[in-house]
JSON list of C-alpha atoms in Angstrom, two decimals:
[
{"chain": "A", "resi": 1, "resn": "MET", "atom": "CA", "xyz": [-6.52, 12.01, 11.09]},
{"chain": "A", "resi": 2, "resn": "GLN", "atom": "CA", "xyz": [-4.66, 13.93, 13.75]},
{"chain": "A", "resi": 3, "resn": "PRO", "atom": "CA", "xyz": [-5.09, 17.62, 12.88]},
{"chain": "A", "resi": 4, "resn": "GLY", "atom": "CA", "xyz": [-2.37, 18.82, 15.27]},
{"chain": "A", "resi": 5, "resn": "ARG", "atom": "CA", "xyz": [0.17, 16.39, 13.85]},
{"chain": "A", "resi": 6, "resn": "LEU", "atom": "CA", "xyz": [-0.81, 17.29, 10.29]},
{"chain": "A", "resi": 7, "resn": "GLU", "atom": "CA", "xyz": [-0.35, 20.99, 11.00]},
{"chain": "A", "resi": 8, "resn": "LEU", "atom": "CA", "xyz": [3.13, 20.41, 12.45]},
{"chain": "A", "resi": 9, "resn": "GLU", "atom": "CA", "xyz": [4.16, 18.18, 9.53]},
{"chain": "A", "resi": 10, "resn": "LEU", "atom": "CA", "xyz": [2.93, 20.69, 6.95]},
{"chain": "A", "resi": 11, "resn": "GLU", "atom": "CA", "xyz": [4.60, 23.66, 8.63]},
{"chain": "A", "resi": 12, "resn": "ARG", "atom": "CA", "xyz": [7.88, 21.80, 8.97]},
{"chain": "A", "resi": 13, "resn": "GLU", "atom": "CA", "xyz": [7.86, 20.40, 5.47]},
{"chain": "A", "resi": 14, "resn": "PHE", "atom": "CA", "xyz": [6.22, 23.11, 3.33]},
{"chain": "A", "resi": 15, "resn": "GLY", "atom": "CA", "xyz": [5.54, 26.32, 5.27]},
{"chain": "A", "resi": 16, "resn": "GLY", "atom": "CA", "xyz": [2.65, 28.62, 4.47]},
{"chain": "A", "resi": 17, "resn": "GLU", "atom": "CA", "xyz": [-0.86, 28.62, 5.89]},
{"chain": "A", "resi": 18, "resn": "ALA", "atom": "CA", "xyz": [-0.98, 25.12, 7.32]},
{"chain": "A", "resi": 19, "resn": "LYS", "atom": "CA", "xyz": [-4.14, 25.66, 9.41]},
{"chain": "A", "resi": 20, "resn": "VAL", "atom": "CA", "xyz": [-6.36, 26.25, 6.42]},
{"chain": "A", "resi": 21, "resn": "VAL", "atom": "CA", "xyz": [-4.97, 23.15, 4.71]},
{"chain": "A", "resi": 22, "resn": "VAL", "atom": "CA", "xyz": [-5.63, 21.10, 7.85]},
{"chain": "A", "resi": 23, "resn": "ARG", "atom": "CA", "xyz": [-9.26, 22.30, 7.91]},
{"chain": "A", "resi": 24, "resn": "GLN", "atom": "CA", "xyz": [-9.72, 21.34, 4.27]},
{"chain": "A", "resi": 25, "resn": "ALA", "atom": "CA", "xyz": [-8.04, 17.96, 4.80]},
{"chain": "A", "resi": 26, "resn": "VAL", "atom": "CA", "xyz": [-10.33, 17.16, 7.73]},
{"chain": "A", "resi": 27, "resn": "ASP", "atom": "CA", "xyz": [-13.36, 18.23, 5.68]},
{"chain": "A", "resi": 28, "resn": "LEU", "atom": "CA", "xyz": [-12.20, 16.04, 2.78]},
{"chain": "A", "resi": 29, "resn": "ARG", "atom": "CA", "xyz": [-11.76, 13.07, 5.09]},
{"chain": "A", "resi": 30, "resn": "ASP", "atom": "CA", "xyz": [-15.16, 13.65, 6.68]},
{"chain": "A", "resi": 31, "resn": "SER", "atom": "CA", "xyz": [-16.83, 13.84, 3.26]},
{"chain": "A", "resi": 32, "resn": "GLY", "atom": "CA", "xyz": [-15.89, 10.22, 2.53]},
{"chain": "A", "resi": 33, "resn": "TYR", "atom": "CA", "xyz": [-15.00, 11.06, -1.08]},
{"chain": "A", "resi": 34, "resn": "TYR", "atom": "CA", "xyz": [-11.36, 10.06, -0.80]},
{"chain": "A", "resi": 35, "resn": "ARG", "atom": "CA", "xyz": [-12.12, 6.70, 0.84]},
{"chain": "A", "resi": 36, "resn": "GLU", "atom": "CA", "xyz": [-14.83, 5.98, -1.71]},
{"chain": "A", "resi": 37, "resn": "ASP", "atom": "CA", "xyz": [-12.77, 6.97, -4.76]},
{"chain": "A", "resi": 38, "resn": "VAL", "atom": "CA", "xyz": [-9.30, 5.79, -3.76]},
{"chain": "A", "resi": 39, "resn": "GLY", "atom": "CA", "xyz": [-10.21, 2.99, -1.39]},
{"chain": "A", "resi": 40, "resn": "ALA", "atom": "CA", "xyz": [-7.87, 4.20, 1.34]},
{"chain": "A", "resi": 41, "resn": "THR", "atom": "CA", "xyz": [-8.08, 6.22, 4.52]},
{"chain": "A", "resi": 42, "resn": "LEU", "atom": "CA", "xyz": [-7.05, 9.86, 4.29]},
{"chain": "A", "resi": 43, "resn": "ASP", "atom": "CA", "xyz": [-4.52, 10.36, 7.07]},
{"chain": "A", "resi": 44, "resn": "VAL", "atom": "CA", "xyz": [-1.52, 12.55, 7.84]},
{"chain": "A", "resi": 45, "resn": "ASP", "atom": "CA", "xyz": [0.95, 10.37, 5.95]},
{"chain": "A", "resi": 46, "resn": "VAL", "atom": "CA", "xyz": [-1.22, 10.24, 2.83]},
{"chain": "A", "resi": 47, "resn": "VAL", "atom": "CA", "xyz": [-1.61, 14.03, 2.77]},
{"chain": "A", "resi": 48, "resn": "VAL", "atom": "CA", "xyz": [2.09, 14.74, 3.31]},
{"chain": "A", "resi": 49, "resn": "GLU", "atom": "CA", "xyz": [3.20, 12.13, 0.74]},
{"chain": "A", "resi": 50, "resn": "ASN", "atom": "CA", "xyz": [0.88, 13.53, -1.91]},
{"chain": "A", "resi": 51, "resn": "LEU", "atom": "CA", "xyz": [1.89, 17.12, -1.23]},
{"chain": "A", "resi": 52, "resn": "ARG", "atom": "CA", "xyz": [5.53, 16.10, -1.66]},
{"chain": "A", "resi": 53, "resn": "ASP", "atom": "CA", "xyz": [4.65, 15.10, -5.23]},
{"chain": "A", "resi": 54, "resn": "ALA", "atom": "CA", "xyz": [3.63, 18.64, -6.17]},
{"chain": "A", "resi": 55, "resn": "PRO", "atom": "CA", "xyz": [5.85, 20.44, -8.68]},
{"chain": "A", "resi": 56, "resn": "ASP", "atom": "CA", "xyz": [8.60, 22.74, -7.45]},
{"chain": "A", "resi": 57, "resn": "GLU", "atom": "CA", "xyz": [6.57, 25.79, -8.50]},
{"chain": "A", "resi": 58, "resn": "CYS", "atom": "CA", "xyz": [4.26, 25.02, -5.58]},
{"chain": "A", "resi": 59, "resn": "THR", "atom": "CA", "xyz": [6.19, 26.74, -2.83]},
{"chain": "A", "resi": 60, "resn": "ASN", "atom": "CA", "xyz": [3.98, 26.29, 0.25]},
{"chain": "A", "resi": 61, "resn": "ALA", "atom": "CA", "xyz": [1.37, 24.01, 1.80]},
{"chain": "A", "resi": 62, "resn": "VAL", "atom": "CA", "xyz": [-1.60, 25.84, 0.26]},
{"chain": "A", "resi": 63, "resn": "GLU", "atom": "CA", "xyz": [-0.23, 25.71, -3.28]},
{"chain": "A", "resi": 64, "resn": "ARG", "atom": "CA", "xyz": [0.69, 22.06, -2.89]},
{"chain": "A", "resi": 65, "resn": "TRP", "atom": "CA", "xyz": [-2.73, 21.24, -1.43]},
{"chain": "A", "resi": 66, "resn": "ASN", "atom": "CA", "xyz": [-4.52, 22.99, -4.30]},
{"chain": "A", "resi": 67, "resn": "TRP", "atom": "CA", "xyz": [-2.36, 21.14, -6.81]},
{"chain": "A", "resi": 68, "resn": "TRP", "atom": "CA", "xyz": [-3.24, 17.79, -5.23]},
{"chain": "A", "resi": 69, "resn": "VAL", "atom": "CA", "xyz": [-6.96, 18.57, -4.91]},
{"chain": "A", "resi": 70, "resn": "GLY", "atom": "CA", "xyz": [-6.90, 19.61, -8.58]},
{"chain": "A", "resi": 71, "resn": "ALA", "atom": "CA", "xyz": [-5.35, 16.27, -9.48]},
{"chain": "A", "resi": 72, "resn": "LEU", "atom": "CA", "xyz": [-8.05, 14.47, -7.48]},
{"chain": "A", "resi": 73, "resn": "ALA", "atom": "CA", "xyz": [-10.73, 16.50, -9.29]},
{"chain": "A", "resi": 74, "resn": "ILE", "atom": "CA", "xyz": [-9.30, 15.50, -12.67]},
{"chain": "A", "resi": 75, "resn": "ALA", "atom": "CA", "xyz": [-9.06, 11.85, -11.68]},
{"chain": "A", "resi": 76, "resn": "TYR", "atom": "CA", "xyz": [-12.30, 11.42, -9.73]},
{"chain": "A", "resi": 77, "resn": "GLY", "atom": "CA", "xyz": [-14.63, 14.35, -10.36]},
{"chain": "A", "resi": 78, "resn": "ASP", "atom": "CA", "xyz": [-15.36, 17.97, -9.67]},
{"chain": "A", "resi": 79, "resn": "HIS", "atom": "CA", "xyz": [-16.68, 17.31, -6.17]},
{"chain": "A", "resi": 80, "resn": "TYR", "atom": "CA", "xyz": [-13.06, 17.73, -5.01]},
{"chain": "A", "resi": 81, "resn": "ALA", "atom": "CA", "xyz": [-13.04, 21.39, -6.12]},
{"chain": "A", "resi": 82, "resn": "GLN", "atom": "CA", "xyz": [-14.92, 22.39, -2.96]},
{"chain": "A", "resi": 83, "resn": "PHE", "atom": "CA", "xyz": [-11.79, 21.55, -0.95]},
{"chain": "A", "resi": 84, "resn": "THR", "atom": "CA", "xyz": [-9.59, 24.06, -2.81]},
{"chain": "A", "resi": 85, "resn": "VAL", "atom": "CA", "xyz": [-8.20, 26.85, -0.63]},
{"chain": "A", "resi": 86, "resn": "ARG", "atom": "CA", "xyz": [-9.36, 30.22, -1.93]},
{"chain": "A", "resi": 87, "resn": "ARG", "atom": "CA", "xyz": [-8.76, 33.76, -0.73]},
{"chain": "A", "resi": 88, "resn": "PRO", "atom": "CA", "xyz": [-11.71, 36.10, -0.40]},
{"chain": "A", "resi": 89, "resn": "PRO", "atom": "CA", "xyz": [-11.67, 38.57, -3.32]},
{"chain": "A", "resi": 90, "resn": "ASP", "atom": "CA", "xyz": [-11.05, 41.61, -1.12]},
{"chain": "A", "resi": 91, "resn": "VAL", "atom": "CA", "xyz": [-7.99, 40.28, 0.74]},
{"chain": "A", "resi": 92, "resn": "GLY", "atom": "CA", "xyz": [-5.09, 42.68, 0.39]},
{"chain": "A", "resi": 93, "resn": "LYS", "atom": "CA", "xyz": [-7.20, 45.58, -0.88]},
{"chain": "A", "resi": 94, "resn": "ASP", "atom": "CA", "xyz": [-7.29, 48.96, 0.81]},
{"chain": "A", "resi": 95, "resn": "PRO", "atom": "CA", "xyz": [-10.58, 49.03, 2.78]},
{"chain": "A", "resi": 96, "resn": "TYR", "atom": "CA", "xyz": [-10.85, 52.82, 2.35]},
{"chain": "A", "resi": 97, "resn": "ARG", "atom": "CA", "xyz": [-10.97, 52.82, -1.46]}
]
């Protein structure tokens, strides 16, 4: 997988926080789960093609990634849940309250 190319493709195609999706995609590839379960290499084209399949309600790369990882978890097991992009619980809160 070429992380730089993936980031450019995701930003161009879907917008949003592409860097965090790239990190998760690289971690997923490195885990070997996708290759073992699907029997294919996880590369830029595979990621982009699968994110294109996300429903229209998924408006950016993170939402599309989470949708796809959720589909993988349903199909192949909960070990895919660790690749979901999550925000820390305090993001967006006033630090002085």
